[in-house]
Amino acid sequence: MTLLVEARKSYGLTQRELAARLGKPPSFVAKIEVGERRVDVVEFIAISRAIGVPDDGLLADLAATLPGDLSI
């Protein structure tokens, strides 16, 4: 997920540091960042908080990248 990678890097965190803040192994962060693992909303908020980004800021950035019609 490019948005999370950019946020993590802009806050000067390594994958290992973010993983430690989340209480997860570094592979957890790596899999998310390369798209091997999806995150749900609760995980997204936890990651956002661990990075130090305001919850609504990163979520708003994500929403802005999505198409208007999100048919599933």
PDB file of N, CA and C in Angstrom:
ATOM      1  N   MET A   1       0.852  -1.172   0.000  1.00  0.00           N
ATOM      2  CA  MET A   1       0.000   0.000   0.000  1.00  0.00           C
ATOM      3  C   MET A   1       0.899   1.236   0.000  1.00  0.00           C
ATOM      4  N   THR A   2       1.002   1.863  -1.136  1.00  0.00           N
ATOM      5  CA  THR A   2       1.918   2.980  -1.327  1.00  0.00           C
ATOM      6  C   THR A   2       1.690   4.108  -0.330  1.00  0.00           C
ATOM      7  N   LEU A   3       0.454   4.385  -0.013  1.00  0.00           N
ATOM      8  CA  LEU A   3       0.132   5.466   0.913  1.00  0.00           C
ATOM      9  C   LEU A   3       0.777   5.230   2.279  1.00  0.00           C
ATOM     10  N   LEU A   4       0.721   4.005   2.767  1.00  0.00           N
ATOM     11  CA  LEU A   4       1.327   3.697   4.059  1.00  0.00           C
ATOM     12  C   LEU A   4       2.847   3.752   3.995  1.00  0.00           C
ATOM     13  N   VAL A   5       3.418   3.311   2.890  1.00  0.00           N
ATOM     14  CA  VAL A   5       4.874   3.377   2.719  1.00  0.00           C
ATOM     15  C   VAL A   5       5.320   4.834   2.754  1.00  0.00           C
ATOM     16  N   GLU A   6       4.644   5.684   1.998  1.00  0.00           N
ATOM     17  CA  GLU A   6       4.996   7.103   1.966  1.00  0.00           C
ATOM     18  C   GLU A   6       4.864   7.747   3.343  1.00  0.00           C
ATOM     19  N   ALA A   7       3.789   7.428   4.048  1.00  0.00           N
ATOM     20  CA  ALA A   7       3.589   7.993   5.386  1.00  0.00           C
ATOM     21  C   ALA A   7       4.680   7.516   6.341  1.00  0.00           C
ATOM     22  N   ARG A   8       4.966   6.223   6.302  1.00  0.00           N
ATOM     23  CA  ARG A   8       6.002   5.665   7.192  1.00  0.00           C
ATOM     24  C   ARG A   8       7.342   6.340   6.943  1.00  0.00           C
ATOM     25  N   LYS A   9       7.709   6.449   5.677  1.00  0.00           N
ATOM     26  CA  LYS A   9       8.998   7.055   5.327  1.00  0.00           C
ATOM     27  C   LYS A   9       9.035   8.544   5.667  1.00  0.00           C
ATOM     28  N   SER A  10       7.925   9.235   5.455  1.00  0.00           N
ATOM     29  CA  SER A  10       7.907  10.679   5.743  1.00  0.00           C
ATOM     30  C   SER A  10       8.038  10.957   7.239  1.00  0.00           C
ATOM     31  N   TYR A  11       7.665   9.996   8.061  1.00  0.00           N
ATOM     32  CA  TYR A  11       7.826  10.136   9.506  1.00  0.00           C
ATOM     33  C   TYR A  11       9.133   9.520   9.991  1.00  0.00           C
ATOM     34  N   GLY A  12       9.968   9.098   9.028  1.00  0.00           N
ATOM     35  CA  GLY A  12      11.300   8.610   9.355  1.00  0.00           C
ATOM     36  C   GLY A  12      11.357   7.261  10.035  1.00  0.00           C
ATOM     37  N   LEU A  13      10.373   6.414   9.770  1.00  0.00           N
ATOM     38  CA  LEU A  13      10.329   5.090  10.390  1.00  0.00           C
ATOM     39  C   LEU A  13      10.755   4.003   9.417  1.00  0.00           C
ATOM     40  N   THR A  14      11.454   3.019   9.931  1.00  0.00           N
ATOM     41  CA  THR A  14      11.748   1.822   9.145  1.00  0.00           C
ATOM     42  C   THR A  14      10.599   0.840   9.332  1.00  0.00           C
ATOM     43  N   GLN A  15      10.568  -0.179   8.487  1.00  0.00           N
ATOM     44  CA  GLN A  15       9.556  -1.228   8.661  1.00  0.00           C
ATOM     45  C   GLN A  15       9.708  -1.872  10.032  1.00  0.00           C
ATOM     46  N   ARG A  16      10.940  -2.088  10.448  1.00  0.00           N
ATOM     47  CA  ARG A  16      11.206  -2.730  11.742  1.00  0.00           C
ATOM     48  C   ARG A  16      10.684  -1.872  12.905  1.00  0.00           C
ATOM     49  N   GLU A  17      10.899  -0.561  12.818  1.00  0.00           N
ATOM     50  CA  GLU A  17      10.421   0.336  13.875  1.00  0.00           C
ATOM     51  C   GLU A  17       8.897   0.369  13.935  1.00  0.00           C
ATOM     52  N   LEU A  18       8.261   0.425  12.767  1.00  0.00           N
ATOM     53  CA  LEU A  18       6.797   0.423  12.735  1.00  0.00           C
ATOM     54  C   LEU A  18       6.257  -0.889  13.287  1.00  0.00           C
ATOM     55  N   ALA A  19       6.862  -1.985  12.884  1.00  0.00           N
ATOM     56  CA  ALA A  19       6.425  -3.297  13.375  1.00  0.00           C
ATOM     57  C   ALA A  19       6.535  -3.365  14.898  1.00  0.00           C
ATOM     58  N   ALA A  20       7.619  -2.838  15.447  1.00  0.00           N
ATOM     59  CA  ALA A  20       7.798  -2.847  16.901  1.00  0.00           C
ATOM     60  C   ALA A  20       6.698  -2.033  17.590  1.00  0.00           C
ATOM     61  N   ARG A  21       6.356  -0.893  17.013  1.00  0.00           N
ATOM     62  CA  ARG A  21       5.278  -0.073  17.586  1.00  0.00           C
ATOM     63  C   ARG A  21       3.938  -0.793  17.547  1.00  0.00           C
ATOM     64  N   LEU A  22       3.760  -1.640  16.548  1.00  0.00           N
ATOM     65  CA  LEU A  22       2.507  -2.393  16.403  1.00  0.00           C
ATOM     66  C   LEU A  22       2.512  -3.698  17.197  1.00  0.00           C
ATOM     67  N   GLY A  23       3.697  -4.100  17.676  1.00  0.00           N
ATOM     68  CA  GLY A  23       3.810  -5.378  18.363  1.00  0.00           C
ATOM     69  C   GLY A  23       3.712  -6.558  17.407  1.00  0.00           C
ATOM     70  N   LYS A  24       4.171  -6.338  16.187  1.00  0.00           N
ATOM     71  CA  LYS A  24       4.106  -7.361  15.135  1.00  0.00           C
ATOM     72  C   LYS A  24       5.505  -7.609  14.587  1.00  0.00           C
ATOM     73  N   PRO A  25       5.705  -8.730  13.894  1.00  0.00           N
ATOM     74  CA  PRO A  25       7.005  -8.968  13.253  1.00  0.00           C
ATOM     75  C   PRO A  25       7.159  -8.059  12.027  1.00  0.00           C
ATOM     76  N   PRO A  26       8.401  -7.752  11.645  1.00  0.00           N
ATOM     77  CA  PRO A  26       8.621  -6.910  10.465  1.00  0.00           C
ATOM     78  C   PRO A  26       7.964  -7.452   9.197  1.00  0.00           C
ATOM     79  N   SER A  27       7.804  -8.764   9.103  1.00  0.00           N
ATOM     80  CA  SER A  27       7.168  -9.345   7.920  1.00  0.00           C
ATOM     81  C   SER A  27       5.709  -8.887   7.788  1.00  0.00           C
ATOM     82  N   PHE A  28       5.056  -8.569   8.893  1.00  0.00           N
ATOM     83  CA  PHE A  28       3.682  -8.066   8.871  1.00  0.00           C
ATOM     84  C   PHE A  28       3.619  -6.769   8.067  1.00  0.00           C
ATOM     85  N   VAL A  29       4.519  -5.841   8.380  1.00  0.00           N
ATOM     86  CA  VAL A  29       4.562  -4.560   7.679  1.00  0.00           C
ATOM     87  C   VAL A  29       4.983  -4.769   6.225  1.00  0.00           C
ATOM     88  N   ALA A  30       5.982  -5.596   6.007  1.00  0.00           N
ATOM     89  CA  ALA A  30       6.478  -5.839   4.648  1.00  0.00           C
ATOM     90  C   ALA A  30       5.380  -6.390   3.745  1.00  0.00           C
ATOM     91  N   LYS A  31       4.615  -7.346   4.240  1.00  0.00           N
ATOM     92  CA  LYS A  31       3.547  -7.943   3.432  1.00  0.00           C
ATOM     93  C   LYS A  31       2.464  -6.931   3.079  1.00  0.00           C
ATOM     94  N   ILE A  32       2.160  -6.037   4.004  1.00  0.00           N
ATOM     95  CA  ILE A  32       1.176  -4.988   3.725  1.00  0.00           C
ATOM     96  C   ILE A  32       1.711  -4.057   2.649  1.00  0.00           C
ATOM     97  N   GLU A  33       2.970  -3.663   2.802  1.00  0.00           N
ATOM     98  CA  GLU A  33       3.545  -2.678   1.894  1.00  0.00           C
ATOM     99  C   GLU A  33       3.716  -3.189   0.464  1.00  0.00           C
ATOM    100  N   VAL A  34       3.913  -4.487   0.298  1.00  0.00           N
ATOM    101  CA  VAL A  34       4.050  -5.023  -1.065  1.00  0.00           C
ATOM    102  C   VAL A  34       2.724  -5.546  -1.616  1.00  0.00           C
ATOM    103  N   GLY A  35       1.664  -5.441  -0.829  1.00  0.00           N
ATOM    104  CA  GLY A  35       0.347  -5.843  -1.295  1.00  0.00           C
ATOM    105  C   GLY A  35       0.015  -7.312  -1.132  1.00  0.00           C
ATOM    106  N   GLU A  36       0.817  -8.044  -0.372  1.00  0.00           N
ATOM    107  CA  GLU A  36       0.534  -9.461  -0.125  1.00  0.00           C
ATOM    108  C   GLU A  36      -0.540  -9.644   0.938  1.00  0.00           C
ATOM    109  N   ARG A  37      -0.758  -8.605   1.738  1.00  0.00           N
ATOM    110  CA  ARG A  37      -1.740  -8.685   2.816  1.00  0.00           C
ATOM    111  C   ARG A  37      -2.564  -7.407   2.817  1.00  0.00           C
ATOM    112  N   ARG A  38      -3.881  -7.572   2.908  1.00  0.00           N
ATOM    113  CA  ARG A  38      -4.783  -6.425   3.006  1.00  0.00           C
ATOM    114  C   ARG A  38      -4.987  -6.082   4.473  1.00  0.00           C
ATOM    115  N   VAL A  39      -5.352  -4.838   4.730  1.00  0.00           N
ATOM    116  CA  VAL A  39      -5.635  -4.424   6.103  1.00  0.00           C
ATOM    117  C   VAL A  39      -7.088  -3.996   6.204  1.00  0.00           C
ATOM    118  N   ASP A  40      -7.680  -4.256   7.352  1.00  0.00           N
ATOM    119  CA  ASP A  40      -9.038  -3.775   7.562  1.00  0.00           C
ATOM    120  C   ASP A  40      -8.962  -2.376   8.176  1.00  0.00           C
ATOM    121  N   VAL A  41     -10.109  -1.769   8.408  1.00  0.00           N
ATOM    122  CA  VAL A  41     -10.154  -0.389   8.895  1.00  0.00           C
ATOM    123  C   VAL A  41      -9.500  -0.261  10.270  1.00  0.00           C
ATOM    124  N   VAL A  42      -9.729  -1.200  11.148  1.00  0.00           N
ATOM    125  CA  VAL A  42      -9.147  -1.144  12.484  1.00  0.00           C
ATOM    126  C   VAL A  42      -7.622  -1.216  12.403  1.00  0.00           C
ATOM    127  N   GLU A  43      -7.106  -2.125  11.562  1.00  0.00           N
ATOM    128  CA  GLU A  43      -5.661  -2.221  11.378  1.00  0.00           C
ATOM    129  C   GLU A  43      -5.106  -0.941  10.753  1.00  0.00           C
ATOM    130  N   PHE A  44      -5.824  -0.377   9.796  1.00  0.00           N
ATOM    131  CA  PHE A  44      -5.394   0.855   9.139  1.00  0.00           C
ATOM    132  C   PHE A  44      -5.236   1.972  10.165  1.00  0.00           C
ATOM    133  N   ILE A  45      -6.213   2.085  11.060  1.00  0.00           N
ATOM    134  CA  ILE A  45      -6.156   3.118  12.095  1.00  0.00           C
ATOM    135  C   ILE A  45      -5.000   2.844  13.056  1.00  0.00           C
ATOM    136  N   ALA A  46      -4.802   1.589  13.434  1.00  0.00           N
ATOM    137  CA  ALA A  46      -3.687   1.239  14.322  1.00  0.00           C
ATOM    138  C   ALA A  46      -2.348   1.581  13.673  1.00  0.00           C
ATOM    139  N   ILE A  47      -2.208   1.282  12.395  1.00  0.00           N
ATOM    140  CA  ILE A  47      -0.966   1.589  11.677  1.00  0.00           C
ATOM    141  C   ILE A  47      -0.782   3.100  11.590  1.00  0.00           C
ATOM    142  N   SER A  48      -1.843   3.805  11.273  1.00  0.00           N
ATOM    143  CA  SER A  48      -1.793   5.259  11.194  1.00  0.00           C
ATOM    144  C   SER A  48      -1.325   5.859  12.515  1.00  0.00           C
ATOM    145  N   ARG A  49      -1.898   5.396  13.610  1.00  0.00           N
ATOM    146  CA  ARG A  49      -1.512   5.894  14.932  1.00  0.00           C
ATOM    147  C   ARG A  49      -0.076   5.527  15.275  1.00  0.00           C
ATOM    148  N   ALA A  50       0.345   4.335  14.898  1.00  0.00           N
ATOM    149  CA  ALA A  50       1.720   3.898  15.169  1.00  0.00           C
ATOM    150  C   ALA A  50       2.724   4.752  14.396  1.00  0.00           C
ATOM    151  N   ILE A  51       2.343   5.178  13.207  1.00  0.00           N
ATOM    152  CA  ILE A  51       3.215   6.055  12.422  1.00  0.00           C
ATOM    153  C   ILE A  51       3.245   7.449  13.049  1.00  0.00           C
ATOM    154  N   GLY A  52       2.101   7.871  13.589  1.00  0.00           N
ATOM    155  CA  GLY A  52       1.990   9.197  14.182  1.00  0.00           C
ATOM    156  C   GLY A  52       1.145  10.153  13.361  1.00  0.00           C
ATOM    157  N   VAL A  53       0.487   9.614  12.339  1.00  0.00           N
ATOM    158  CA  VAL A  53      -0.374  10.408  11.465  1.00  0.00           C
ATOM    159  C   VAL A  53      -1.755  10.511  12.109  1.00  0.00           C
ATOM    160  N   PRO A  54      -2.377  11.695  12.085  1.00  0.00           N
ATOM    161  CA  PRO A  54      -3.756  11.784  12.582  1.00  0.00           C
ATOM    162  C   PRO A  54      -4.661  10.810  11.818  1.00  0.00           C
ATOM    163  N   ASP A  55      -5.542  10.122  12.540  1.00  0.00           N
ATOM    164  CA  ASP A  55      -6.411   9.103  11.936  1.00  0.00           C
ATOM    165  C   ASP A  55      -7.130   9.604  10.698  1.00  0.00           C
ATOM    166  N   ASP A  56      -7.748  10.749  10.817  1.00  0.00           N
ATOM    167  CA  ASP A  56      -8.556  11.235   9.697  1.00  0.00           C
ATOM    168  C   ASP A  56      -7.704  11.700   8.520  1.00  0.00           C
ATOM    169  N   GLY A  57      -6.473  12.090   8.760  1.00  0.00           N
ATOM    170  CA  GLY A  57      -5.611  12.559   7.679  1.00  0.00           C
ATOM    171  C   GLY A  57      -5.267  11.470   6.684  1.00  0.00           C
ATOM    172  N   LEU A  58      -4.775  10.350   7.160  1.00  0.00           N
ATOM    173  CA  LEU A  58      -4.375   9.266   6.273  1.00  0.00           C
ATOM    174  C   LEU A  58      -5.590   8.607   5.629  1.00  0.00           C
ATOM    175  N   LEU A  59      -6.675   8.477   6.363  1.00  0.00           N
ATOM    176  CA  LEU A  59      -7.887   7.891   5.800  1.00  0.00           C
ATOM    177  C   LEU A  59      -8.460   8.799   4.708  1.00  0.00           C
ATOM    178  N   ALA A  60      -8.423  10.098   4.930  1.00  0.00           N
ATOM    179  CA  ALA A  60      -8.896  11.033   3.914  1.00  0.00           C
ATOM    180  C   ALA A  60      -8.020  10.960   2.660  1.00  0.00           C
ATOM    181  N   ASP A  61      -6.709  10.821   2.861  1.00  0.00           N
ATOM    182  CA  ASP A  61      -5.801  10.685   1.718  1.00  0.00           C
ATOM    183  C   ASP A  61      -6.129   9.422   0.922  1.00  0.00           C
ATOM    184  N   LEU A  62      -6.417   8.327   1.631  1.00  0.00           N
ATOM    185  CA  LEU A  62      -6.769   7.084   0.961  1.00  0.00           C
ATOM    186  C   LEU A  62      -8.079   7.238   0.190  1.00  0.00           C
ATOM    187  N   ALA A  63      -9.073   7.823   0.832  1.00  0.00           N
ATOM    188  CA  ALA A  63     -10.378   8.003   0.190  1.00  0.00           C
ATOM    189  C   ALA A  63     -10.259   8.840  -1.075  1.00  0.00           C
ATOM    190  N   ALA A  64      -9.358   9.812  -1.081  1.00  0.00           N
ATOM    191  CA  ALA A  64      -9.186  10.682  -2.243  1.00  0.00           C
ATOM    192  C   ALA A  64      -8.613   9.932  -3.448  1.00  0.00           C
ATOM    193  N   THR A  65      -7.965   8.804  -3.207  1.00  0.00           N
ATOM    194  CA  THR A  65      -7.378   8.031  -4.311  1.00  0.00           C
ATOM    195  C   THR A  65      -8.356   7.039  -4.928  1.00  0.00           C
ATOM    196  N   LEU A  66      -9.498   6.835  -4.285  1.00  0.00           N
ATOM    197  CA  LEU A  66     -10.459   5.827  -4.755  1.00  0.00           C
ATOM    198  C   LEU A  66     -11.424   6.406  -5.774  1.00  0.00           C
ATOM    199  N   PRO A  67     -11.883   5.586  -6.709  1.00  0.00           N
ATOM    200  CA  PRO A  67     -12.876   6.069  -7.672  1.00  0.00           C
ATOM    201  C   PRO A  67     -14.205   6.352  -6.975  1.00  0.00           C
ATOM    202  N   GLY A  68     -15.016   7.185  -7.578  1.00  0.00           N
ATOM    203  CA  GLY A  68     -16.302   7.553  -6.982  1.00  0.00           C
ATOM    204  C   GLY A  68     -17.247   6.380  -6.806  1.00  0.00           C
ATOM    205  N   ASP A  69     -17.282   5.456  -7.771  1.00  0.00           N
ATOM    206  CA  ASP A  69     -18.175   4.307  -7.706  1.00  0.00           C
ATOM    207  C   ASP A  69     -17.386   3.094  -7.224  1.00  0.00           C
ATOM    208  N   LEU A  70     -17.657   2.665  -6.016  1.00  0.00           N
ATOM    209  CA  LEU A  70     -16.939   1.526  -5.445  1.00  0.00           C
ATOM    210  C   LEU A  70     -17.807   0.282  -5.427  1.00  0.00           C
ATOM    211  N   SER A  71     -18.326  -0.075  -6.558  1.00  0.00           N
ATOM    212  CA  SER A  71     -19.151  -1.287  -6.643  1.00  0.00           C
ATOM    213  C   SER A  71     -18.322  -2.501  -6.270  1.00  0.00           C
ATOM    214  N   ILE A  72     -18.937  -3.348  -5.473  1.00  0.00           N
ATOM    215  CA  ILE A  72     -18.238  -4.581  -5.037  1.00  0.00           C
ATOM    216  C   ILE A  72     -18.934  -5.781  -5.627  1.00  0.00           C
TER     217      ILE A  72
END
